[in-house]
Short mmCIF file of C-alpha atoms in Angstrom, two decimals:
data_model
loop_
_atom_site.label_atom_id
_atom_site.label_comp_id
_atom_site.label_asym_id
_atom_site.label_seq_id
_atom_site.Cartn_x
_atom_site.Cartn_y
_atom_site.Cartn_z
CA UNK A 277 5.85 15.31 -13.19
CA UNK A 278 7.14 12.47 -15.04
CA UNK A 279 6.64 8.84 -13.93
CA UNK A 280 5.21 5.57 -15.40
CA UNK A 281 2.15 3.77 -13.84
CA UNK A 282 2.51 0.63 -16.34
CA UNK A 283 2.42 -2.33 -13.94
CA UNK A 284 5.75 -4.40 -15.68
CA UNK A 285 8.18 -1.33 -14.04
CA UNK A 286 7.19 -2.49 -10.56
CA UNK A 287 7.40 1.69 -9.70
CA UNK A 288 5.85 1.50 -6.51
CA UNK A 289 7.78 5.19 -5.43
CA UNK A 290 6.14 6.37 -8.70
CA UNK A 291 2.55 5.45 -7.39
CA UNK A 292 2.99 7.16 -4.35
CA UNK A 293 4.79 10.19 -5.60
CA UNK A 294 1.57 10.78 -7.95
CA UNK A 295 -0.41 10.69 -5.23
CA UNK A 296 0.96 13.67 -3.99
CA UNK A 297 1.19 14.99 -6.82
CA UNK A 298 -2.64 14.46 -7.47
CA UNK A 299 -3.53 15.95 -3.89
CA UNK A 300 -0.95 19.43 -4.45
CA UNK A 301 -3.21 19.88 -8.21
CA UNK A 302 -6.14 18.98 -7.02
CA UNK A 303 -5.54 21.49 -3.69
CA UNK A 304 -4.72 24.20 -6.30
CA UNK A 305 -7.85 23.09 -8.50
CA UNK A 306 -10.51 23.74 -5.93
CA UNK A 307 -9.04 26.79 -4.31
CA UNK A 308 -10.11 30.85 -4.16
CA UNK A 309 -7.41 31.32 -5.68
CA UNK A 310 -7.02 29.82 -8.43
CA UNK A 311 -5.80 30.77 -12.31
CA UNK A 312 -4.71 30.07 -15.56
CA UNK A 313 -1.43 30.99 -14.01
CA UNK A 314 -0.07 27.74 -13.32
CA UNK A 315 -0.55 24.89 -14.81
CA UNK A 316 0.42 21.05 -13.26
CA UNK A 317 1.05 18.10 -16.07
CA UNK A 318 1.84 14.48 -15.70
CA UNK A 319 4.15 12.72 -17.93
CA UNK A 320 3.93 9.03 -18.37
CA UNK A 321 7.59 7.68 -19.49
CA UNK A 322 5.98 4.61 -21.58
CA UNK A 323 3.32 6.70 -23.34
CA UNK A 324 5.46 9.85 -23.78
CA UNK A 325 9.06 8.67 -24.03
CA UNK A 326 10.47 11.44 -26.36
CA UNK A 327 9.44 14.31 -23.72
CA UNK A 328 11.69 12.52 -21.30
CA UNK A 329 14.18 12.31 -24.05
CA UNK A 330 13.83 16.09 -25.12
CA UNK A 331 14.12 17.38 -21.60
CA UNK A 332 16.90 14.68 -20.63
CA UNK A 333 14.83 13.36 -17.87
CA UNK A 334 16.42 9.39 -17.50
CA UNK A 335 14.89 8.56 -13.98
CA UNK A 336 11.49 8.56 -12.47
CA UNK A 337 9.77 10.34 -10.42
CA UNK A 338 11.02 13.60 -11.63
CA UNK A 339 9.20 16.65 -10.45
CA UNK A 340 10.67 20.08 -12.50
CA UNK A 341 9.64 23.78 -12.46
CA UNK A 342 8.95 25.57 -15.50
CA UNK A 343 8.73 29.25 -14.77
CA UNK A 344 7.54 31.76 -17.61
CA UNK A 345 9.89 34.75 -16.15
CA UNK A 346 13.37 32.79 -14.94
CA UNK A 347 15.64 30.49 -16.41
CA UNK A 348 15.63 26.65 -15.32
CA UNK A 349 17.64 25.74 -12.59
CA UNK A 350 18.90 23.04 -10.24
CA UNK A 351 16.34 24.71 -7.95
CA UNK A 352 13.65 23.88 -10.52
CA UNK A 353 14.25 19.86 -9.63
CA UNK A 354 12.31 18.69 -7.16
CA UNK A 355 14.68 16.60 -4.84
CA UNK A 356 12.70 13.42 -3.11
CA UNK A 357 15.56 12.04 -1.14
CA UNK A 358 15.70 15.44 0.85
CA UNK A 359 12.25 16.48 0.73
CA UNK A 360 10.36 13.30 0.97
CA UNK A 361 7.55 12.44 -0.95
CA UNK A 362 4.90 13.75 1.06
CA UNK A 363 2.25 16.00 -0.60
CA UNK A 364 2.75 18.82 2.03
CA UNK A 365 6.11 18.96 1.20
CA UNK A 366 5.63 19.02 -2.28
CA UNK A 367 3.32 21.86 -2.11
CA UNK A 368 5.66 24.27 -0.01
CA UNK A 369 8.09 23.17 -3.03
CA UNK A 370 5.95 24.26 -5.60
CA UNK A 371 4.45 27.44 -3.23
CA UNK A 372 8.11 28.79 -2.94
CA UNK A 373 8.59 29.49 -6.66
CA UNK A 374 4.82 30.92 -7.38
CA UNK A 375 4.79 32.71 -4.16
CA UNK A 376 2.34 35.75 -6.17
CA UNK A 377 -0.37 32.80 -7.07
CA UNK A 378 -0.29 30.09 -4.04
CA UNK A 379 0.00 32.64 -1.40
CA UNK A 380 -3.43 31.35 0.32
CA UNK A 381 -3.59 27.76 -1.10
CA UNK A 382 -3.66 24.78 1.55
CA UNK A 383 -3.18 21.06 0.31
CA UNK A 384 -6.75 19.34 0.83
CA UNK A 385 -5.97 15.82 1.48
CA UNK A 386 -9.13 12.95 0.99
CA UNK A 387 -10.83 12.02 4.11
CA UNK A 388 -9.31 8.98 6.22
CA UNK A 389 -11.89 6.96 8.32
CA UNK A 390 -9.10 4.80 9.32
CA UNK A 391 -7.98 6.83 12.94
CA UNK A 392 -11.87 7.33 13.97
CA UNK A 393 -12.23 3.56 13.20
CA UNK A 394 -9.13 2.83 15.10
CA UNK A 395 -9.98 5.21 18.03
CA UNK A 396 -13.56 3.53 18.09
CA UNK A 397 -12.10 0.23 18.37
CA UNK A 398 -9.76 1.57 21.30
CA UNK A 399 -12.61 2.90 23.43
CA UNK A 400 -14.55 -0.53 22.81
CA UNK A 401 -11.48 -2.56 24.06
CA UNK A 402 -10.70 -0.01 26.93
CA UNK A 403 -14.19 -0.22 27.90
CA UNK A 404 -14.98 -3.73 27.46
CA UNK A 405 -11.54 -4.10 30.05
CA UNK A 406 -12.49 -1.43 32.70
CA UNK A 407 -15.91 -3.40 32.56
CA UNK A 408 -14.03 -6.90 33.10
CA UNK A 409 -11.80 -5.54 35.79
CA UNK A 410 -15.06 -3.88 37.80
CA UNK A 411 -16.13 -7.48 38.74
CA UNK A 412 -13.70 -9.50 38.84
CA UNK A 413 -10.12 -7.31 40.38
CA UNK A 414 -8.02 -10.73 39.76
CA UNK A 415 -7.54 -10.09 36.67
CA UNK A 416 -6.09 -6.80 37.78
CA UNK A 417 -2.77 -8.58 39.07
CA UNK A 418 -3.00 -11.48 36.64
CA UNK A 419 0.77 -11.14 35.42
CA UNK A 420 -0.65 -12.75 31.82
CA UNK A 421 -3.25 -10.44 31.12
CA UNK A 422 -1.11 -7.26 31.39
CA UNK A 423 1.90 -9.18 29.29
CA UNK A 424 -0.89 -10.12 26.89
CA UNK A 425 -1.18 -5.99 26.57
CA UNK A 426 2.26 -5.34 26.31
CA UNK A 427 2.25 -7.08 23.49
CA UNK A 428 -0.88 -6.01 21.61
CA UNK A 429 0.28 -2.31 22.47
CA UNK A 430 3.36 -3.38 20.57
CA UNK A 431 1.64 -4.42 17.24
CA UNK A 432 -0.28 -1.45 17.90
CA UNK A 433 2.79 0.92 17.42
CA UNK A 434 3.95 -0.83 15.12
CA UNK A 435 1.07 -1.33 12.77
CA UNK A 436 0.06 2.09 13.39
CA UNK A 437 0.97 3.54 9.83
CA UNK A 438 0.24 0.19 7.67
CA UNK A 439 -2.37 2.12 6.04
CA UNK A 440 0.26 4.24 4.36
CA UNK A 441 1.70 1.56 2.86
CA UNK A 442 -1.46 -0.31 0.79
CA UNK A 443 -0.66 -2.18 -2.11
CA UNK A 444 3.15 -2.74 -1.68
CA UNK A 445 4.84 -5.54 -2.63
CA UNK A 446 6.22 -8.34 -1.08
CA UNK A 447 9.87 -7.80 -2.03
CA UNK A 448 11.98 -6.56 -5.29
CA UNK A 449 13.48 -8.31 -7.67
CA UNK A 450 16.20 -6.70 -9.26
CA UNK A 451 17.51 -7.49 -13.17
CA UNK A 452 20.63 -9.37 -11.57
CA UNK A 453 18.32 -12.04 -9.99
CA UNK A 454 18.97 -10.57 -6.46
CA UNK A 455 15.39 -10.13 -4.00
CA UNK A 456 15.36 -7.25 -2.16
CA UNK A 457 13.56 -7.59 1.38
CA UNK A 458 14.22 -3.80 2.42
CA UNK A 459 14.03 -1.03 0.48
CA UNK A 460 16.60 1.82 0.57
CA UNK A 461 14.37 4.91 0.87
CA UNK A 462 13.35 5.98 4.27
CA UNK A 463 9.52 6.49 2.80
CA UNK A 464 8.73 3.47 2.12
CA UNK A 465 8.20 -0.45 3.27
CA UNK A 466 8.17 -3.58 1.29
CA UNK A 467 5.30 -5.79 3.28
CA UNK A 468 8.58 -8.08 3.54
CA UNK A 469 9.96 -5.45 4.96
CA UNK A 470 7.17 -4.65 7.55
CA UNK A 471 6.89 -8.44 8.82
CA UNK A 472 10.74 -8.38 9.25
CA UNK A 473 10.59 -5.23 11.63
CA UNK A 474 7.65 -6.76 13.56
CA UNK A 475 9.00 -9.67 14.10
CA UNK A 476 12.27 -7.82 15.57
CA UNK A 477 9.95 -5.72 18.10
CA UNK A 478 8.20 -9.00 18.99
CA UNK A 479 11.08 -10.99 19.72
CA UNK A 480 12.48 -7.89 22.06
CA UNK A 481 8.98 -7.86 23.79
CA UNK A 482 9.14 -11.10 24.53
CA UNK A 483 13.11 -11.26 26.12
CA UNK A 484 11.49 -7.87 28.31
CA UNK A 485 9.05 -10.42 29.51
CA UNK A 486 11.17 -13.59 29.67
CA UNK A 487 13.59 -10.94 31.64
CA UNK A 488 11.19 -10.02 34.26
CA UNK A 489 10.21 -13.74 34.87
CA UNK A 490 14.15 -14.53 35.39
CA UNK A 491 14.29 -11.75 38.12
CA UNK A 492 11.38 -12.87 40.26
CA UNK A 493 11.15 -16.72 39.51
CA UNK A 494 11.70 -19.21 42.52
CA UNK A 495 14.86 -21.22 40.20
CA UNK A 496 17.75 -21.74 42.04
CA UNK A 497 20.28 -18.46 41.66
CA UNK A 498 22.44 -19.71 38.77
CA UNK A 499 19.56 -20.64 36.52
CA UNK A 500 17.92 -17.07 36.84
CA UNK A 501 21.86 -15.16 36.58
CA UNK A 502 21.88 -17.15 33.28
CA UNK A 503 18.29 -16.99 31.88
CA UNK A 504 18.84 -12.88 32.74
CA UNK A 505 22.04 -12.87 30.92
CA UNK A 506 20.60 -14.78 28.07
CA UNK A 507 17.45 -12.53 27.19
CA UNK A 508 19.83 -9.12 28.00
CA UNK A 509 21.83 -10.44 25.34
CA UNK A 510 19.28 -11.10 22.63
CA UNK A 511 17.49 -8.02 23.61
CA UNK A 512 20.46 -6.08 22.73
CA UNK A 513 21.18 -7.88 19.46
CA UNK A 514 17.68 -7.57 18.07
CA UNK A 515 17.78 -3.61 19.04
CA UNK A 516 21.06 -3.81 17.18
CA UNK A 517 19.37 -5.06 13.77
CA UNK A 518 16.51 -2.82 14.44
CA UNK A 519 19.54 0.09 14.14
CA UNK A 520 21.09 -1.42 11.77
CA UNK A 521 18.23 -1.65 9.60
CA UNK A 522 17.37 1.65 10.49
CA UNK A 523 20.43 3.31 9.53
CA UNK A 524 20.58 1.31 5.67
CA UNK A 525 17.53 3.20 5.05
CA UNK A 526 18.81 6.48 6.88
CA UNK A 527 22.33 7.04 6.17
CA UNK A 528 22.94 9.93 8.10
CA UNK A 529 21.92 8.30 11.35
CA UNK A 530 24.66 7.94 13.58
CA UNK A 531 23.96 5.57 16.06
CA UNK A 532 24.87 1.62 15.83
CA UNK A 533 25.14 -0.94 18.37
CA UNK A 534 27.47 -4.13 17.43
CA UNK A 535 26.46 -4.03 14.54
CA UNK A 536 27.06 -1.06 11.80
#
């Protein structure tokens, strides 16, 4: 694997490539079955530049195969914009060319508290509201209290994979002075980037609600046919950036509305 990890190249893709790349070794490492058969190496571009030179390697992360038997191929090149950079896809990469050696390897990811912390805190908050709604039932049709859940169930969803993206930057600042808020790859999030999508879900939560209140509200008819019409129309235009946003970092997806 080649890469650099020196903190001026701003690399965040190269950080979380070699974390895969540490979890597929480390899953061969402390397996049954393994050998002196094959062998995984890391390459730092900064400390090693001529072995990036040698084997013409002028962008990183670059995964390639070296097989003892076979010539190298295009095959041999690990490819992260159509494989991802996910260890478990990185291992059936690397399982599909040493087939005789990683038949009965499986990757052995580190332990993550953070889902049993998370599902402990659900069952406290689920609890602590059946207990609430036991003795006093007004709260049961308090209109506030479940739009108060909508909500929370929306930062919920969409906080649900922050974890994933730890350490991030804020942004990117390319070489022609331009700051980049979104980042092209479909793996991974500037916190920019994170905080813009939020705020998109929020706002659409919010119209849902502001949309309900204009269809049961005592205003006169014209003022709820317009505060309806109103919150339709910037529901549909923040799902519309939400595409939109969605398809920049997805080019193949082919939905768009308004806006392409």
């Amino acid at each position: 694997m080649f890469t650099t990890l020196q903190k001026f190249r701003l690399c965040v893709t190269c950080k979380l490539a070699l974390q895969g790349f540490q979890i597929l070794a480390d899953s061969w490492q402390f397996s049954s079955a393994f050998s002196n058969k094959v062998f995984f190496a890391m390459v730092d571009f900064d400390e090693s530049p001529e072995v990036s030179e040698m084997l013409q390697v002028m962008s990183v992360p670059h995964v390639l195969h070296f097989s003892a038997k076979s010539k190298f191929t295009a095959d041999d090149i690990y490819n992260f914009k159509e494989r991802g950079i996910i260890a478990q896809q990185m291992f059936t990469w690397v399982a599909e060319r040493n087939e005789r050696w990683m038949v009965n390897v499986r990757t052995r990811k580190p332990i993550n508290y953070y889902y049993s912390f998370k599902l402990g805190i659900s069952l406290a908050f689920i609890g602590g509201l059946v207990y609430v709604l036991k003795w006093n039932r007004k709260f049961s049709f308090n209109k506030n209290l479940w739009a108060v859940l909508a909500v929370f169930c929306d930062f919920d969803v969409i906080w649900s994979n922050v974890d994933s993206y730890t350490g991030s930057p804020i942004c990117s600042k390319q070489y022609t002075g331009q700051t980049h808020y979104i980042h092209e790859v479909h793996y991974f999030q500037f916190v920019a980037e994170m905080y813009i999508i939020s705020l998109f879900h929020v706002c659409i939560t919010l119209e849902i609600l502001l949309l309900d209140t204009a269809a049961t509200s005592p205003m006169i008819i014209i003022n709820r046919k317009i505060m309806s019409m109103t919150c339709l129309c910037l529901v549909v235009i923040f799902f519309s950036w939400l595409l939109s946003l969605f398809r920049f970092k997805e080019h193949n997806y082919p939905f768009h509305i308004l806006v392409d």
